[in-house]
Short mmCIF file of C-alpha atoms in Angstrom, two decimals:
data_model
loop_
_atom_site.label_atom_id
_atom_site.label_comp_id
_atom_site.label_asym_id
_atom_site.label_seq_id
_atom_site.Cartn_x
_atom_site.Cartn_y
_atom_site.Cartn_z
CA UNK A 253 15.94 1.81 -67.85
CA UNK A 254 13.19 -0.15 -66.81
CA UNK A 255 9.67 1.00 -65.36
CA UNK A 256 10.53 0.12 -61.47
CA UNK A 257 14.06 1.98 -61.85
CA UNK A 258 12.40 5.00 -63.23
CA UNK A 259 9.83 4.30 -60.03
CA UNK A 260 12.41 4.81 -57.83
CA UNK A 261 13.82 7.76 -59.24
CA UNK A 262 9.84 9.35 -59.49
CA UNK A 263 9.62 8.59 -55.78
CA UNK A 264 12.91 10.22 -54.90
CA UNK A 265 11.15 13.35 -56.35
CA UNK A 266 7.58 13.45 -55.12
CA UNK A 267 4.97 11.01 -54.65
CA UNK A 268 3.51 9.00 -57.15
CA UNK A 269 -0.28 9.08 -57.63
CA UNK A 270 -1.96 7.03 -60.03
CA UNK A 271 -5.29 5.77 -61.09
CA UNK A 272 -6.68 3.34 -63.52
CA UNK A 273 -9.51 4.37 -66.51
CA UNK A 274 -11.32 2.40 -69.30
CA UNK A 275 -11.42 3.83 -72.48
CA UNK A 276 -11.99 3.31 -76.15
CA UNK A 277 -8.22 1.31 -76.38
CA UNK A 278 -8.43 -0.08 -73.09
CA UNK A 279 -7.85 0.22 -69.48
CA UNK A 280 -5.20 3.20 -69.11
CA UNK A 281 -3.03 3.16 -66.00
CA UNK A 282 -2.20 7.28 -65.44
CA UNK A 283 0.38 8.00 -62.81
CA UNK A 284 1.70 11.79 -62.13
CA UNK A 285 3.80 13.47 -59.24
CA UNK A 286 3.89 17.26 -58.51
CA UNK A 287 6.28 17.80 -61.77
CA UNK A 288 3.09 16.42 -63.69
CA UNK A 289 1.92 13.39 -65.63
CA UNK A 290 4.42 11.22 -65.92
CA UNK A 291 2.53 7.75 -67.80
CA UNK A 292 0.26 6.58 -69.78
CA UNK A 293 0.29 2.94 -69.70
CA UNK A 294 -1.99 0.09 -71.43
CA UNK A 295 -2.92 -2.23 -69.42
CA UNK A 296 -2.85 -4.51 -71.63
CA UNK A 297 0.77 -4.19 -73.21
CA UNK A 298 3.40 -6.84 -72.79
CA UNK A 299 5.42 -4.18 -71.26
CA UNK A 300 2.90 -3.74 -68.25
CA UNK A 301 5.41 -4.31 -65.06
CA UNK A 302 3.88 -4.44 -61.37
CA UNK A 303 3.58 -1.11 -59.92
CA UNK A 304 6.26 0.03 -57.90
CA UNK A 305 5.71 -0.12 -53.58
CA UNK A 306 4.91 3.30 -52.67
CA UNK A 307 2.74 4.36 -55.40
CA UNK A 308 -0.89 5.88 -54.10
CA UNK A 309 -3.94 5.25 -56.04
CA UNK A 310 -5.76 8.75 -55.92
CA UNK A 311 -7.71 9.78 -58.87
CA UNK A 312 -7.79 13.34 -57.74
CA UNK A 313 -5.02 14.80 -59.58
CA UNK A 314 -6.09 13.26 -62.98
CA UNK A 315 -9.51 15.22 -63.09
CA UNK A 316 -8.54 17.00 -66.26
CA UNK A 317 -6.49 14.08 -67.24
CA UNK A 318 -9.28 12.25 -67.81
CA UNK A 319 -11.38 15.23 -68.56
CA UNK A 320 -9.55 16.00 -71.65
CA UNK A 321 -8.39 12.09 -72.98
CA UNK A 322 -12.28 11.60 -72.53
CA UNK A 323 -12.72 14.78 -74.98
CA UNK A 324 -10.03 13.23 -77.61
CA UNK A 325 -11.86 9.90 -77.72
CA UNK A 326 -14.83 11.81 -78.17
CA UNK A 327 -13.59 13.70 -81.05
CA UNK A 328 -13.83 17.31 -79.17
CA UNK A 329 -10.28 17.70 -78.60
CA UNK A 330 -7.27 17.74 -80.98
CA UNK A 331 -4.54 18.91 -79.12
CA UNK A 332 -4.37 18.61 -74.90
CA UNK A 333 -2.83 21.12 -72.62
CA UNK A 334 -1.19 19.22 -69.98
CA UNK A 335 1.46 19.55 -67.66
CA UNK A 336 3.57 16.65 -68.39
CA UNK A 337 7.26 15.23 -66.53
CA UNK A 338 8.38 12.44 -68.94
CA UNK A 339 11.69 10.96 -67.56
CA UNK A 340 14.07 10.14 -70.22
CA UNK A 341 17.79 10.74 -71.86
CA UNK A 342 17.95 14.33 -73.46
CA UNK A 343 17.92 12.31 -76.80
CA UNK A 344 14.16 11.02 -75.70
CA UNK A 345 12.99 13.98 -74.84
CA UNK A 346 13.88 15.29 -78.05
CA UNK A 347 11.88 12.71 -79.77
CA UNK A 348 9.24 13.43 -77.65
CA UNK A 349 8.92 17.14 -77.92
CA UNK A 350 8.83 16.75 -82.04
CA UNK A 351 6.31 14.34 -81.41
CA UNK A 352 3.91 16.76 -79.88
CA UNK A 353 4.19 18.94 -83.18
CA UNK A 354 2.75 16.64 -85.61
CA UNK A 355 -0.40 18.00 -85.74
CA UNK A 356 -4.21 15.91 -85.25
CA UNK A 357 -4.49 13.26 -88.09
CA UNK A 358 -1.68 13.78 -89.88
CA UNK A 359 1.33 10.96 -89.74
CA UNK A 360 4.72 10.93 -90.52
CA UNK A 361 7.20 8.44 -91.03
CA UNK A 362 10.50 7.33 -89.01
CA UNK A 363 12.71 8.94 -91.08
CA UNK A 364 11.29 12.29 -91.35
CA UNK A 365 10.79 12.38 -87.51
CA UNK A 366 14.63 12.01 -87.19
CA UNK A 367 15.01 14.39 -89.97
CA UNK A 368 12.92 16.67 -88.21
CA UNK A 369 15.09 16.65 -84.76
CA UNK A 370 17.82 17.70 -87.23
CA UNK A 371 19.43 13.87 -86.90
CA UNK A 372 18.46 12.18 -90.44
CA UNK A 373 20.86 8.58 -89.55
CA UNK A 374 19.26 8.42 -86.15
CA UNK A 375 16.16 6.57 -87.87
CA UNK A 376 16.54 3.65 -85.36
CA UNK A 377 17.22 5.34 -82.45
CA UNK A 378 13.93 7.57 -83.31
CA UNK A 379 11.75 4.35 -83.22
CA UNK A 380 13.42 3.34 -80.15
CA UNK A 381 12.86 6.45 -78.25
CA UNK A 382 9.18 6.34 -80.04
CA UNK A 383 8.55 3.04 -78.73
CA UNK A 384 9.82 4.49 -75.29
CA UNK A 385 7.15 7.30 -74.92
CA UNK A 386 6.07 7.13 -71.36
CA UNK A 387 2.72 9.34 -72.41
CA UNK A 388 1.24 7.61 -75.22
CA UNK A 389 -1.56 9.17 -77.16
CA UNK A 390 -0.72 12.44 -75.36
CA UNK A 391 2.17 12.53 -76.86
CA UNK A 392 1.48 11.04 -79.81
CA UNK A 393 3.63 7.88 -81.15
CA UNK A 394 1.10 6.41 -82.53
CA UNK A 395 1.39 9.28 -85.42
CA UNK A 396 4.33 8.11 -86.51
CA UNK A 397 4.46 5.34 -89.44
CA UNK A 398 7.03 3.24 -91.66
CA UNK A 399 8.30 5.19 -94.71
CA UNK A 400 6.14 2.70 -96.81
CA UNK A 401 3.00 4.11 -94.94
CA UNK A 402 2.70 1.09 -92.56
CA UNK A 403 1.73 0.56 -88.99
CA UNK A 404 4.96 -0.55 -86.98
CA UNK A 405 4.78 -0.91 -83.47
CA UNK A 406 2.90 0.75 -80.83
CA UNK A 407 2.88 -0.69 -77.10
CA UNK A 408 -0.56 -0.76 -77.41
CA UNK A 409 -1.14 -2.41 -80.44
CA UNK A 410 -1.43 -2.02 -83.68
CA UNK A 411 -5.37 -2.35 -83.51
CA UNK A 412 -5.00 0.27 -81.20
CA UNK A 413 -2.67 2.50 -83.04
CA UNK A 414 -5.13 1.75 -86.08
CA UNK A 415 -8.12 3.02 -83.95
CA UNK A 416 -6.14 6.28 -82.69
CA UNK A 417 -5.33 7.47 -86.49
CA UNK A 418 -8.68 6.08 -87.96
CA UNK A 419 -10.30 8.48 -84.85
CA UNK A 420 -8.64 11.56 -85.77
CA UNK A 421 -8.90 11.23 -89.70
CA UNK A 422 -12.43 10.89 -88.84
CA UNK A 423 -12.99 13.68 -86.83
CA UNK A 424 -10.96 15.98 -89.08
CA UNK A 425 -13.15 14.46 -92.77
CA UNK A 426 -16.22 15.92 -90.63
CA UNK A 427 -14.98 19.61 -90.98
#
C-alpha cells in the first residue's frame, strides 16, 4: 500500500500530527496520531511521497520522541520505550515485533530473522516487510544484514545504515 493510502486510513482514525528534526542521518519526518507514532521517515529517501492533505505540523506530541532518538544518537540510550501504531499486514507486524528483540549492536541476517518468526522459506518476504518498516531506527531494520555479513538495503541508505550499526558497536566497545 502506498504512503498516501495508509494516510487516509491514519486520518480515518485520528489526526495526524507530524514534525520534522535534523539528526545525525538526516532530516527525520515523525508523524503520530492518538494510537502513537506511526513514522519515521528520511527525508532524504527515494521513497519520500508528499504529505498527505490534512496532516498538522505540531511538534508537541513528539517531545519524548525526540527526547529519546536524541539520547540514541548520543549513545545514552539502547533500547526506547515508545508507544508505537505501525500500520501493516499481520505478516509485517510480525517482522516488526522480532525486529524490536534484536538487542543494541548486535545484527542478524535475513534468514535467521525469518527463522526467528518461526517461517525459515519466508527469507524474501522478511526483507520485504524489513524494507517496509514504517519506524526505522526505532524499530530497528537497519540491524538486520545479508547472510554473508553485508549491508543490503535500508531506505535510508546504506551510509546511513553503516552509521546506525558503527554507533551502537561503538557505544557498546566503551563498556
Amino acid at each position: 500500500m502506498t504512503g498516501a493510502g495508509r494516510a487516509k486510513r491514519w486520518q480515518a482514525i485520528s489526526e495526524v500530527s507530524y514534525t520534522r528534526i535534523d539528526s545525525p542521518v538526516g532530516k527525520l519526518l515523525l508523524a503520530a496520531d492518538a494510537q502513537g507514532l506511526r513514522l519515521v521517515r528520511f527525508e532524504s529517501s527515494k521513497r519520500a511521497a508528499p504529505l498527505p492533505p490534512g496532516w498538522k505540523e505540531d511538534n508537541t506530541p513528539f517531545a519524548e520522541v525526540i527526547r529519546q532518538l536524541r539520547a540514541y544518537f548520543g549513545g545514552g540510550l539502547r533500547e526506547f520505550e515508545l508507544r508505537l501504531a505501525p500500520e501493516g499486514t499481520e505478516f509485517q507486524l510480525q517482522v516488526w515485533n522480532s525486529l524490536r528483540t534484536i538487542p543494541y549492536g548486535e545484527t542478524i541476517s535475513y534468514a535467521q530473522l525469518a527463522q526467528k518468526i518461526g517461517n525459515p522459506h519466508a527469507v524474501r518476504a522478511v526483507g520485504l516487510a524489513n524494507g517496509c518498516n514504517p519506524i526505522p531506527i526505532i524499530v530497528p531494520c537497519h540491524r538486520v544484514i545479508g547472510s554473508n555479513g553485508s549491508l543490503t538495503g535500508f531506505g535510508g541508505g546504506l551510509a546511513n545504515k553503516k552509521m546506525l550499526l558503527d554507533l551502537e558497536s561503538r557505544q557498546l566497545r566503551l563498556l
